[in-house]
mmCIF file of C-alpha atoms in Angstrom:
data_model
loop_
_atom_site.group_PDB
_atom_site.id
_atom_site.type_symbol
_atom_site.label_atom_id
_atom_site.label_comp_id
_atom_site.label_asym_id
_atom_site.label_seq_id
_atom_site.Cartn_x
_atom_site.Cartn_y
_atom_site.Cartn_z
ATOM 1 C CA TYR A 1 74.736 -13.465 7.124
ATOM 2 C CA THR A 2 77.803 -16.442 6.712
ATOM 3 C CA SER A 3 78.628 -18.359 3.447
ATOM 4 C CA ASP A 4 79.480 -21.744 3.601
ATOM 5 C CA ASP A 5 83.188 -22.380 4.239
ATOM 6 C CA LEU A 6 85.777 -22.514 1.400
ATOM 7 C CA ASP A 7 88.375 -24.896 1.010
ATOM 8 C CA PHE A 8 92.227 -24.342 -0.227
ATOM 9 C CA SER A 9 95.133 -27.073 -0.238
ATOM 10 C CA GLU A 10 98.456 -26.335 -0.153
ATOM 11 C CA GLU A 11 98.694 -25.631 -3.954
ATOM 12 C CA ASP A 12 96.294 -22.626 -3.146
ATOM 13 C CA THR A 13 99.049 -20.471 -1.554
ATOM 14 C CA ASN A 14 97.750 -17.350 -3.121
ATOM 15 C CA VAL A 15 95.586 -14.379 -2.984
ATOM 16 C CA PHE A 16 91.655 -14.763 -3.881
ATOM 17 C CA THR A 17 89.171 -12.277 -4.645
ATOM 18 C CA TYR A 18 85.724 -12.622 -4.731
ATOM 19 C CA THR A 19 82.348 -10.693 -5.244
ATOM 20 C CA LEU A 20 79.638 -10.685 -2.719
ATOM 21 C CA LYS A 21 76.356 -9.035 -3.509
ATOM 22 C CA GLU A 22 72.926 -9.801 -3.059
ATOM 23 C CA ILE A 23 70.817 -11.630 -5.827
ATOM 24 C CA VAL A 24 67.539 -10.362 -6.621
ATOM 25 C CA PRO A 25 64.744 -13.316 -7.165
ATOM 26 C CA SER A 26 63.720 -13.794 -10.472
ATOM 27 C CA GLU A 27 60.154 -12.830 -9.098
ATOM 28 C CA PRO A 28 60.714 -10.120 -7.359
ATOM 29 C CA ASN A 29 59.070 -9.255 -3.869
ATOM 30 C CA GLU A 30 56.940 -5.937 -5.094
ATOM 31 C CA GLY A 31 57.613 -3.894 -1.938
ATOM 32 C CA MET A 32 60.865 -5.035 -1.452
ATOM 33 C CA ASP A 33 63.987 -2.157 -2.396
ATOM 34 C CA TYR A 34 66.962 -4.489 -3.070
ATOM 35 C CA SER A 35 70.300 -3.593 -1.807
ATOM 36 C CA GLU A 36 72.585 -2.557 -4.852
ATOM 37 C CA VAL A 37 75.741 -2.826 -2.607
ATOM 38 C CA VAL A 38 78.873 -5.129 -4.244
ATOM 39 C CA TYR A 39 82.094 -5.961 -1.839
ATOM 40 C CA ASP A 40 84.992 -7.253 -2.897
ATOM 41 C CA VAL A 41 86.167 -9.944 -0.765
ATOM 42 C CA ILE A 42 90.253 -10.773 -0.744
ATOM 43 C CA VAL A 43 91.727 -13.862 0.756
ATOM 44 C CA THR A 44 95.274 -14.256 0.982
ATOM 45 C CA ILE A 45 96.476 -17.881 1.695
ATOM 46 C CA SER A 46 100.155 -18.643 3.002
ATOM 47 C CA LYS A 47 101.685 -21.537 4.909
ATOM 48 C CA GLY A 48 103.391 -21.039 8.506
ATOM 49 C CA VAL A 49 106.377 -22.351 9.718
ATOM 50 C CA HIS A 50 104.806 -25.537 10.515
ATOM 51 C CA GLY A 51 103.574 -26.251 7.084
ATOM 52 C CA THR A 52 100.192 -25.095 8.461
ATOM 53 C CA LEU A 53 98.130 -23.036 5.729
ATOM 54 C CA THR A 54 96.378 -19.885 7.445
ATOM 55 C CA SER A 55 93.862 -17.802 5.969
ATOM 56 C CA GLN A 56 93.695 -13.802 5.824
ATOM 57 C CA VAL A 57 90.004 -12.112 4.726
ATOM 58 C CA GLU A 58 89.783 -8.737 3.413
ATOM 59 C CA ILE A 59 86.652 -6.674 2.689
ATOM 60 C CA LYS A 60 86.365 -3.895 0.739
ATOM 61 C CA LEU A 61 83.769 -1.213 -0.258
ATOM 62 C CA ASN A 62 84.652 1.216 -3.049
ATOM 63 C CA GLU A 63 88.592 0.322 -2.136
ATOM 64 C CA GLU A 64 88.073 0.688 1.399
ATOM 65 C CA THR A 65 88.171 -2.035 4.015
ATOM 66 C CA VAL A 66 85.278 -2.461 5.906
ATOM 67 C CA ASN A 67 84.460 -4.837 9.006
ATOM 68 C CA VAL A 68 81.395 -6.315 8.035
ATOM 69 C CA ALA A 69 79.736 -6.552 4.681
ATOM 70 C CA GLU A 70 76.028 -5.032 5.103
ATOM 71 C CA PHE A 71 72.896 -5.406 2.790
ATOM 72 C CA THR A 72 70.110 -3.094 3.681
ATOM 73 C CA ASN A 73 66.961 -3.938 1.988
ATOM 74 C CA THR A 74 63.695 -1.511 2.337
ATOM 75 C CA TYR A 75 60.415 -3.329 2.535
ATOM 76 C CA THR A 76 57.437 -0.770 1.738
ATOM 77 C CA ILE A 77 53.680 -0.984 1.960
ATOM 78 C CA THR A 78 52.672 -0.412 -1.811
ATOM 79 C CA GLU A 79 49.153 -0.926 -1.811
ATOM 80 C CA PRO A 80 46.779 -0.407 1.365
ATOM 81 C CA ALA A 81 43.704 -2.837 2.107
ATOM 82 C CA LYS A 82 40.260 -1.777 1.287
ATOM 83 C CA ALA A 83 37.410 -3.195 3.116
ATOM 84 C CA THR A 84 33.369 -2.636 2.515
ATOM 85 C CA ILE A 85 31.002 -3.340 4.886
ATOM 86 C CA ASP A 86 27.824 -3.490 3.896
ATOM 87 C CA GLY A 87 24.392 -5.218 4.620
ATOM 88 C CA THR A 88 20.310 -6.042 3.475
ATOM 89 C CA LYS A 89 17.371 -4.784 4.663
ATOM 90 C CA LYS A 90 14.262 -6.721 4.925
ATOM 91 C CA TYR A 91 11.301 -5.151 4.759
ATOM 92 C CA SER A 92 7.950 -6.709 5.503
ATOM 93 C CA LYS A 93 4.041 -6.041 6.649
ATOM 94 C CA ALA A 94 2.535 -7.669 9.814
ATOM 95 C CA ASP A 95 1.757 -10.523 7.897
ATOM 96 C CA GLY A 96 5.075 -11.410 6.506
ATOM 97 C CA THR A 97 4.559 -10.032 2.990
ATOM 98 C CA THR A 98 7.685 -8.223 1.613
ATOM 99 C CA ILE A 99 7.350 -4.594 0.995
ATOM 100 C CA GLU A 100 8.811 -4.068 -2.246
ATOM 101 C CA ASP A 101 10.284 -0.735 -1.735
ATOM 102 C CA ALA A 102 12.518 -1.288 1.249
ATOM 103 C CA SER A 103 14.612 2.387 0.626
ATOM 104 C CA GLY A 104 15.481 5.301 2.931
ATOM 105 C CA PHE A 105 16.492 3.250 5.732
ATOM 106 C CA THR A 106 19.872 4.765 7.568
ATOM 107 C CA PHE A 107 22.174 2.475 9.415
ATOM 108 C CA GLU A 108 25.338 3.625 11.532
ATOM 109 C CA LEU A 109 28.980 2.280 11.543
ATOM 110 C CA TYR A 110 31.048 2.825 14.657
ATOM 111 C CA GLU A 111 34.734 2.586 15.649
ATOM 112 C CA ALA A 112 35.084 0.404 18.340
ATOM 113 C CA ASN A 113 37.911 -0.778 20.702
ATOM 114 C CA SER A 114 38.902 -4.700 20.630
ATOM 115 C CA SER A 115 35.837 -4.978 23.625
ATOM 116 C CA PHE A 116 33.647 -3.757 21.009
ATOM 117 C CA GLU A 117 33.040 -0.468 23.333
ATOM 118 C CA ILE A 118 31.919 1.715 20.634
ATOM 119 C CA THR A 119 34.561 4.756 21.184
ATOM 120 C CA ASN A 120 33.273 7.690 18.820
ATOM 121 C CA PRO A 121 29.694 7.540 19.779
ATOM 122 C CA ASN A 122 28.540 10.943 18.246
ATOM 123 C CA SER A 123 30.503 10.389 15.079
ATOM 124 C CA PRO A 124 29.705 6.948 13.388
ATOM 125 C CA VAL A 125 29.579 6.944 9.418
ATOM 126 C CA THR A 126 26.153 6.223 8.073
ATOM 127 C CA ALA A 127 24.537 4.624 5.125
ATOM 128 C CA THR A 128 21.331 4.583 3.627
ATOM 129 C CA SER A 129 19.371 1.604 1.706
ATOM 130 C CA ASP A 130 18.154 1.515 -1.766
ATOM 131 C CA THR A 131 15.145 0.223 -3.399
ATOM 132 C CA ASN A 132 15.969 -3.821 -2.913
ATOM 133 C CA GLY A 133 17.331 -2.905 0.738
ATOM 134 C CA ASN A 134 20.757 -3.069 -0.107
ATOM 135 C CA PHE A 135 23.241 -0.503 2.055
ATOM 136 C CA ALA A 136 27.242 -0.289 1.939
ATOM 137 C CA PHE A 137 28.918 2.067 4.425
ATOM 138 C CA PRO A 138 32.121 4.067 1.921
ATOM 139 C CA GLU A 139 34.878 1.745 1.292
ATOM 140 C CA MET A 140 37.615 2.201 4.156
ATOM 141 C CA GLU A 141 41.199 1.727 3.413
ATOM 142 C CA TYR A 142 44.511 0.684 5.715
ATOM 143 C CA GLU A 143 47.734 1.641 5.551
ATOM 144 C CA THR A 144 49.119 -0.361 8.277
ATOM 145 C CA ALA A 145 48.447 -4.461 9.657
ATOM 146 C CA GLY A 146 46.178 -4.809 12.922
ATOM 147 C CA ASN A 147 42.888 -5.563 13.705
ATOM 148 C CA ARG A 148 40.052 -2.716 13.373
ATOM 149 C CA TYR A 149 36.792 -3.455 15.295
ATOM 150 C CA TYR A 150 33.535 -1.703 14.807
ATOM 151 C CA VAL A 151 29.696 -1.947 15.820
ATOM 152 C CA VAL A 152 26.735 -1.590 13.170
ATOM 153 C CA LYS A 153 23.397 -0.169 14.093
ATOM 154 C CA GLU A 154 20.132 0.640 12.816
ATOM 155 C CA LYS A 155 19.201 4.454 13.241
ATOM 156 C CA ALA A 156 15.948 4.337 14.592
ATOM 157 C CA GLY A 157 13.375 6.609 12.595
ATOM 158 C CA THR A 158 10.261 8.781 13.594
ATOM 159 C CA ASN A 159 7.458 6.858 11.741
ATOM 160 C CA PRO A 160 5.064 5.062 14.472
ATOM 161 C CA ALA A 161 3.909 2.379 11.753
ATOM 162 C CA ILE A 162 7.332 0.775 11.840
ATOM 163 C CA THR A 163 8.885 -1.366 14.148
ATOM 164 C CA TYR A 164 12.870 -0.647 13.843
ATOM 165 C CA SER A 165 15.586 -3.047 14.527
ATOM 166 C CA ASN A 166 17.458 -3.111 17.717
ATOM 167 C CA THR A 167 19.875 -5.767 16.355
ATOM 168 C CA GLU A 168 23.395 -4.955 16.833
ATOM 169 C CA TYR A 169 26.584 -6.887 14.892
ATOM 170 C CA ARG A 170 29.920 -6.615 15.372
ATOM 171 C CA VAL A 171 32.587 -6.644 12.924
ATOM 172 C CA THR A 172 36.440 -7.378 13.071
ATOM 173 C CA VAL A 173 38.291 -6.169 9.805
ATOM 174 C CA ASN A 174 41.966 -8.034 10.170
ATOM 175 C CA VAL A 175 44.474 -6.198 8.203
ATOM 176 C CA LYS A 176 47.236 -8.369 7.271
ATOM 177 C CA ASP A 177 50.391 -8.111 5.432
ATOM 178 C CA GLY A 178 50.327 -10.026 1.808
ATOM 179 C CA GLY A 179 54.047 -10.245 2.229
ATOM 180 C CA SER A 180 54.264 -8.365 -1.296
ATOM 181 C CA GLY A 181 54.160 -4.875 -0.404
ATOM 182 C CA LYS A 182 50.276 -5.071 -0.063
ATOM 183 C CA LEU A 183 47.860 -5.484 2.448
ATOM 184 C CA VAL A 184 45.225 -7.614 2.426
ATOM 185 C CA ALA A 185 41.757 -7.348 4.627
ATOM 186 C CA GLU A 186 39.843 -10.306 6.326
ATOM 187 C CA THR A 187 36.356 -8.998 7.981
ATOM 188 C CA THR A 188 34.365 -11.103 10.306
ATOM 189 C CA ILE A 189 30.749 -10.304 11.638
ATOM 190 C CA ASN A 190 28.672 -11.555 14.357
ATOM 191 C CA GLU A 191 25.709 -10.687 15.585
ATOM 192 C CA VAL A 192 25.184 -9.885 19.318
ATOM 193 C CA GLY A 193 22.946 -12.078 20.691
ATOM 194 C CA GLY A 194 22.254 -14.330 17.646
ATOM 195 C CA ASN A 195 23.628 -16.331 14.749
ATOM 196 C CA ASN A 196 24.005 -13.892 11.155
ATOM 197 C CA THR A 197 27.613 -14.155 10.023
ATOM 198 C CA SER A 198 26.148 -11.448 7.466
ATOM 199 C CA ILE A 199 24.596 -7.905 8.497
ATOM 200 C CA LYS A 200 20.723 -8.084 8.065
ATOM 201 C CA PHE A 201 18.088 -5.999 9.820
ATOM 202 C CA GLU A 202 14.499 -6.731 9.407
ATOM 203 C CA ASN A 203 11.865 -3.621 10.022
ATOM 204 C CA ILE A 204 7.899 -4.395 10.075
ATOM 205 C CA TYR A 205 5.763 -1.954 9.221
ATOM 206 C CA THR A 206 1.778 -2.084 10.544
ATOM 207 C CA VAL A 207 -1.103 -0.318 10.065
ATOM 208 C CA ILE A 208 -2.214 1.313 13.049
ATOM 209 C CA GLU A 209 -5.524 3.276 12.421
ATOM 210 C CA TYR A 210 -8.072 1.417 10.009
ATOM 211 C CA THR A 211 -10.338 3.289 7.580
ATOM 212 C CA ASP A 212 -13.723 2.342 6.359
ATOM 213 C CA ILE A 213 -16.785 3.947 4.328
ATOM 214 C CA THR A 214 -20.471 3.896 3.828
ATOM 215 C CA LEU A 215 -21.728 3.096 0.385
ATOM 216 C CA GLY A 216 -25.473 3.802 -0.944
ATOM 217 C CA GLY A 217 -27.890 5.880 -3.083
ATOM 218 C CA ASN A 218 -31.210 7.050 -3.761
ATOM 219 C CA LYS A 219 -34.476 5.705 -4.973
ATOM 220 C CA GLN A 220 -36.946 8.081 -6.935
ATOM 221 C CA LEU A 221 -40.470 7.244 -7.140
ATOM 222 C CA THR A 222 -43.034 8.721 -9.824
ATOM 223 C CA GLY A 223 -46.545 7.891 -9.487
ATOM 224 C CA LYS A 224 -47.082 7.845 -5.585
ATOM 225 C CA ASP A 225 -45.172 8.670 -2.408
ATOM 226 C CA ILE A 226 -41.881 5.910 -1.503
ATOM 227 C CA GLU A 227 -42.974 3.740 1.516
ATOM 228 C CA ASP A 228 -40.532 3.009 3.768
ATOM 229 C CA GLY A 229 -38.086 0.057 3.480
ATOM 230 C CA GLU A 230 -40.759 -0.630 0.069
ATOM 231 C CA PHE A 231 -37.322 -0.808 -2.290
ATOM 232 C CA THR A 232 -34.337 -3.586 -1.946
ATOM 233 C CA PHE A 233 -30.984 -2.812 -3.399
ATOM 234 C CA LEU A 234 -27.941 -5.550 -3.026
ATOM 235 C CA LEU A 235 -24.248 -4.420 -2.977
ATOM 236 C CA PHE A 236 -22.023 -6.761 -5.042
ATOM 237 C CA GLU A 237 -17.976 -6.738 -5.713
ATOM 238 C CA GLY A 238 -17.225 -9.189 -8.285
ATOM 239 C CA ASP A 239 -19.671 -12.026 -8.087
ATOM 240 C CA THR A 240 -20.163 -11.991 -4.427
ATOM 241 C CA LEU A 241 -23.085 -10.813 -2.926
ATOM 242 C CA LEU A 242 -21.969 -8.689 0.099
ATOM 243 C CA ASP A 243 -24.615 -6.939 1.534
ATOM 244 C CA THR A 244 -28.558 -5.739 1.093
ATOM 245 C CA THR A 245 -30.438 -2.861 2.130
ATOM 246 C CA THR A 246 -33.556 -1.339 1.977
ATOM 247 C CA ASN A 247 -35.129 2.353 1.785
ATOM 248 C CA VAL A 248 -35.207 4.335 4.907
ATOM 249 C CA GLY A 249 -38.611 6.685 5.252
ATOM 250 C CA THR A 250 -39.870 8.318 2.291
ATOM 251 C CA SER A 251 -37.156 10.018 1.291
ATOM 252 C CA GLY A 252 -35.861 7.213 -0.675
ATOM 253 C CA ASN A 253 -32.389 7.564 0.600
ATOM 254 C CA PHE A 254 -30.544 3.892 1.236
ATOM 255 C CA LEU A 255 -27.152 2.950 3.090
ATOM 256 C CA PHE A 256 -24.972 -0.406 2.994
ATOM 257 C CA ASP A 257 -22.932 -1.543 6.079
ATOM 258 C CA GLU A 258 -20.154 0.434 6.819
ATOM 259 C CA ILE A 259 -17.234 -1.449 5.051
ATOM 260 C CA GLU A 260 -13.753 -1.369 6.950
ATOM 261 C CA TYR A 261 -10.260 -1.667 5.348
ATOM 262 C CA ARG A 262 -7.017 -2.740 6.841
ATOM 263 C CA GLU A 263 -4.735 -2.707 3.870
ATOM 264 C CA PRO A 264 -4.067 -0.206 1.471
ATOM 265 C CA GLY A 265 -6.029 -1.426 -2.495
ATOM 266 C CA VAL A 266 -8.426 -0.707 -5.064
ATOM 267 C CA HIS A 267 -12.071 -2.325 -5.019
ATOM 268 C CA THR A 268 -15.091 -2.279 -7.454
ATOM 269 C CA TYR A 269 -18.173 -2.798 -6.187
ATOM 270 C CA THR A 270 -21.985 -2.958 -8.219
ATOM 271 C CA ILE A 271 -24.967 -1.238 -6.486
ATOM 272 C CA LYS A 272 -28.293 -2.825 -8.028
ATOM 273 C CA GLU A 273 -32.052 -2.930 -7.075
ATOM 274 C CA ASP A 274 -33.563 -6.042 -6.628
ATOM 275 C CA THR A 275 -35.930 -6.827 -9.048
ATOM 276 C CA SER A 276 -36.401 -10.429 -8.830
ATOM 277 C CA SER A 277 -39.542 -10.014 -7.395
ATOM 278 C CA PRO A 278 -41.531 -6.661 -8.983
ATOM 279 C CA LYS A 279 -44.529 -5.767 -7.567
ATOM 280 C CA ALA A 280 -47.306 -5.042 -9.731
ATOM 281 C CA ASN A 281 -48.109 -1.782 -11.670
ATOM 282 C CA TYR A 282 -44.360 -0.664 -10.966
ATOM 283 C CA GLU A 283 -41.857 0.282 -13.897
ATOM 284 C CA TYR A 284 -38.150 -0.590 -12.785
ATOM 285 C CA ASN A 285 -35.065 1.706 -13.996
ATOM 286 C CA THR A 286 -37.281 4.184 -16.297
ATOM 287 C CA ASP A 287 -34.058 5.769 -16.459
ATOM 288 C CA GLY A 288 -32.391 2.655 -18.503
ATOM 289 C CA LYS A 289 -29.652 2.813 -15.565
ATOM 290 C CA VAL A 290 -30.044 -0.867 -13.694
ATOM 291 C CA SER A 291 -26.735 -0.673 -11.962
ATOM 292 C CA TYR A 292 -23.712 1.417 -10.525
ATOM 293 C CA THR A 293 -20.308 0.972 -10.663
ATOM 294 C CA VAL A 294 -18.416 2.199 -7.317
ATOM 295 C CA VAL A 295 -14.577 2.175 -7.385
ATOM 296 C CA VAL A 296 -13.120 2.809 -3.885
ATOM 297 C CA THR A 297 -9.530 3.410 -3.510
ATOM 298 C CA VAL A 298 -7.718 3.033 -0.431
ATOM 299 C CA THR A 299 -4.257 4.468 0.722
ATOM 300 C CA ASP A 300 -1.918 4.462 2.690
ATOM 301 C CA ASP A 301 -0.287 7.676 4.265
ATOM 302 C CA GLY A 302 3.058 5.956 4.948
ATOM 303 C CA GLU A 303 2.257 6.280 8.547
ATOM 304 C CA GLY A 304 0.288 3.584 9.039
ATOM 305 C CA LYS A 305 -2.645 5.819 8.535
ATOM 306 C CA LEU A 306 -5.414 4.209 5.901
ATOM 307 C CA SER A 307 -8.303 6.794 3.604
ATOM 308 C CA ALA A 308 -10.849 5.294 1.421
ATOM 309 C CA THR A 309 -12.154 7.443 -1.339
ATOM 310 C CA GLN A 310 -15.138 6.242 -3.800
ATOM 311 C CA SER A 311 -15.417 7.269 -7.538
ATOM 312 C CA VAL A 312 -19.027 6.694 -8.327
ATOM 313 C CA GLN A 313 -20.338 6.145 -12.166
ATOM 314 C CA ASN A 314 -22.268 9.103 -12.980
ATOM 315 C CA ASN A 315 -21.387 10.868 -9.518
ATOM 316 C CA GLU A 316 -24.369 9.558 -8.292
ATOM 317 C CA VAL A 317 -26.150 6.274 -7.595
ATOM 318 C CA VAL A 318 -30.273 6.931 -8.176
ATOM 319 C CA PHE A 319 -32.755 4.465 -8.930
ATOM 320 C CA THR A 320 -36.197 5.892 -10.606
ATOM 321 C CA ASN A 321 -38.948 3.721 -10.755
ATOM 322 C CA ALA A 322 -42.638 4.786 -11.627
ATOM 323 C CA TYR A 323 -45.822 3.288 -10.274
ATOM 324 C CA ASN A 324 -48.891 2.711 -12.826
ATOM 325 C CA PRO A 325 -51.690 1.753 -11.128
ATOM 326 C CA GLN A 326 -54.556 0.068 -13.269
ATOM 327 C CA PRO A 327 -57.647 2.336 -13.414
ATOM 328 C CA THR A 328 -60.845 1.668 -12.068
ATOM 329 C CA GLU A 329 -64.618 2.128 -12.601
ATOM 330 C CA VAL A 330 -66.503 3.483 -10.063
ATOM 331 C CA GLU A 331 -70.251 3.500 -10.818
ATOM 332 C CA PHE A 332 -73.269 4.993 -9.786
ATOM 333 C CA SER A 333 -77.166 4.370 -9.761
ATOM 334 C CA ALA A 334 -80.132 6.373 -8.749
ATOM 335 C CA ILE A 335 -83.554 6.623 -9.194
ATOM 336 C CA LYS A 336 -85.798 9.668 -10.303
ATOM 337 C CA SER A 337 -89.270 10.071 -9.017
ATOM 338 C CA PHE A 338 -91.748 12.393 -10.028
ATOM 339 C CA PHE A 339 -94.717 13.571 -7.733
ATOM 340 C CA GLU A 340 -97.748 16.021 -7.966
ATOM 341 C CA LEU A 341 -98.517 17.721 -4.840
ATOM 342 C CA GLU A 342 -102.132 19.127 -3.963
ATOM 343 C CA VAL A 343 -103.224 20.584 -1.082
ATOM 344 C CA ASP A 344 -107.092 19.246 -0.008
ATOM 345 C CA GLU A 345 -109.719 21.499 1.253
ATOM 346 C CA ASN A 346 -108.602 20.166 4.824
ATOM 347 C CA GLY A 347 -105.013 21.818 4.119
ATOM 348 C CA GLU A 348 -103.118 18.569 3.889
ATOM 349 C CA VAL A 349 -100.373 17.541 0.858
ATOM 350 C CA ILE A 350 -101.974 15.072 -1.386
ATOM 351 C CA GLU A 351 -98.576 13.248 -3.378
ATOM 352 C CA THR A 352 -99.952 12.096 -6.749
ATOM 353 C CA GLU A 353 -97.446 9.997 -8.821
ATOM 354 C CA LYS A 354 -96.670 11.557 -12.294
ATOM 355 C CA GLU A 355 -95.881 9.782 -15.701
ATOM 356 C CA LEU A 356 -92.195 10.591 -15.598
ATOM 357 C CA SER A 357 -90.201 12.464 -18.619
ATOM 358 C CA THR A 358 -86.593 12.444 -19.072
ATOM 359 C CA PHE A 359 -84.188 14.880 -17.118
ATOM 360 C CA GLU A 360 -80.327 15.436 -16.721
ATOM 361 C CA PHE A 361 -78.309 14.880 -14.271
ATOM 362 C CA GLY A 362 -74.470 15.504 -13.697
ATOM 363 C CA LEU A 363 -71.334 14.334 -11.366
ATOM 364 C CA TYR A 364 -68.869 17.559 -10.408
ATOM 365 C CA GLU A 365 -65.879 17.256 -8.600
ATOM 366 C CA ALA A 366 -65.602 18.396 -4.751
ATOM 367 C CA ASN A 367 -63.548 18.950 -1.913
ATOM 368 C CA GLU A 368 -63.330 16.720 1.533
ATOM 369 C CA GLU A 369 -66.456 19.630 2.369
ATOM 370 C CA PHE A 370 -68.792 18.315 -0.868
ATOM 371 C CA ALA A 371 -68.378 21.986 -2.249
ATOM 372 C CA ILE A 372 -68.307 21.961 -5.972
ATOM 373 C CA THR A 373 -64.736 23.136 -7.368
ATOM 374 C CA ASN A 374 -65.702 22.754 -10.611
ATOM 375 C CA GLU A 375 -69.433 24.128 -11.957
ATOM 376 C CA THR A 376 -68.557 21.741 -15.328
ATOM 377 C CA PRO A 377 -69.550 17.971 -14.952
ATOM 378 C CA LEU A 378 -67.426 15.532 -15.336
ATOM 379 C CA LYS A 379 -69.962 13.576 -17.036
ATOM 380 C CA THR A 380 -74.108 13.937 -17.265
ATOM 381 C CA THR A 381 -76.557 11.040 -17.493
ATOM 382 C CA THR A 382 -80.795 11.191 -18.145
ATOM 383 C CA ASN A 383 -83.075 8.872 -16.460
ATOM 384 C CA ASP A 384 -85.216 6.501 -18.200
ATOM 385 C CA LEU A 385 -89.297 6.040 -17.988
ATOM 386 C CA SER A 386 -89.101 4.375 -15.352
ATOM 387 C CA GLY A 387 -86.449 6.419 -13.084
ATOM 388 C CA ASN A 388 -83.748 4.849 -13.317
ATOM 389 C CA MET A 389 -80.056 6.165 -14.161
ATOM 390 C CA ASN A 390 -76.587 4.507 -13.777
ATOM 391 C CA MET A 391 -73.327 6.323 -14.470
ATOM 392 C CA SER A 392 -69.667 5.016 -14.396
ATOM 393 C CA ILE A 393 -66.414 7.045 -14.325
ATOM 394 C CA GLU A 394 -62.694 5.960 -14.357
ATOM 395 C CA ILE A 395 -60.150 6.400 -11.272
ATOM 396 C CA THR A 396 -56.253 6.821 -12.704
ATOM 397 C CA GLU A 397 -54.907 7.274 -9.617
ATOM 398 C CA PRO A 398 -55.088 6.473 -5.811
ATOM 399 C CA GLY A 399 -56.610 8.499 -3.292
ATOM 400 C CA THR A 400 -59.790 9.410 -1.806
ATOM 401 C CA LYS A 401 -62.154 11.227 -4.185
ATOM 402 C CA TYR A 402 -64.933 13.504 -3.673
ATOM 403 C CA PHE A 403 -67.606 13.819 -5.424
ATOM 404 C CA VAL A 404 -71.539 15.531 -5.942
ATOM 405 C CA PHE A 405 -74.614 13.831 -8.312
ATOM 406 C CA LYS A 406 -77.098 16.415 -8.536
ATOM 407 C CA GLU A 407 -79.921 17.223 -11.205
ATOM 408 C CA ILE A 408 -79.421 19.808 -13.831
ATOM 409 C CA ALA A 409 -81.781 22.056 -13.808
#
């Protein structure tokens, strides 16, 4: 440091004493330790033989003469720079629908050189995303100025349903001295092969194994055997008719077409019997159950595999019908003849019709070989005097019936 020149005149031939010290600014630098040294500067002005003024300067520190006044200041970093490197995770389905929970993904921060070659491949700093997909590496602290270089990647997991991101980001942290003992850090982010200037990773979740379910039920029929395809059943989801089917064989069982599911969810179905064209002599849903609700719950195991379970109202789907045929009358008619038989002198049989009286006849149940199975007649009748007789019987159920009609002795 050199001060401005001091001017002296002939009248100033004398000794002048000055004080030299450092002036602390009104707003001192927080990182600066200012010098408190004070020097005495003695200037002696004298006139030479030719009338020329000369000066002699003497610098003293603590009464001792020194050659140069030296002030030593110490600059100290009082506050290191801090930087936090963070980013976001977008987690979505294959169709672009955002998945709400984006937690649990792991990201790695590697130190690198100025060419972004990783220098600590085996010891990265890690961070994990929260539910919203946000993540942040631990805050880093810098006590010296200069550039630091990092590489950020996602750590691929083992879930086969997730396509993990292979995007890399190069991060430069430029640490500067703010001039007041405080370091400041500026972070610059560049996506490798892309245009992002902030860290953003995107993962895709894809269902890799669909599931399916087959709904159905059973038909119970009283009054007759069930015929194959005799009854029709309807499957609805909401108001939409999804499928129709009929019973298979005589067991009464019926099945709808298989339903495939490609994503999780809950589906509510209604199963009904089609009674839009009721058959004669049939009574439908005799137990009062005209429809059943079936709830199918499709779940995802988190690794791309779906499964489906069904919950059925009343635990089973059973429709009960009754067949009530109208009875029919079967009429029988017969003629009774009465003859007297005589043998003449020639040995020939002579038939002589006699006047009829009343005879009793009975109708009996029999088997296929017309052997009477019940000796108590179902009905009895008598002939009139002309020999005629009539009888009727009511049949109340389908099938082949066998009877024997005979005179009661």
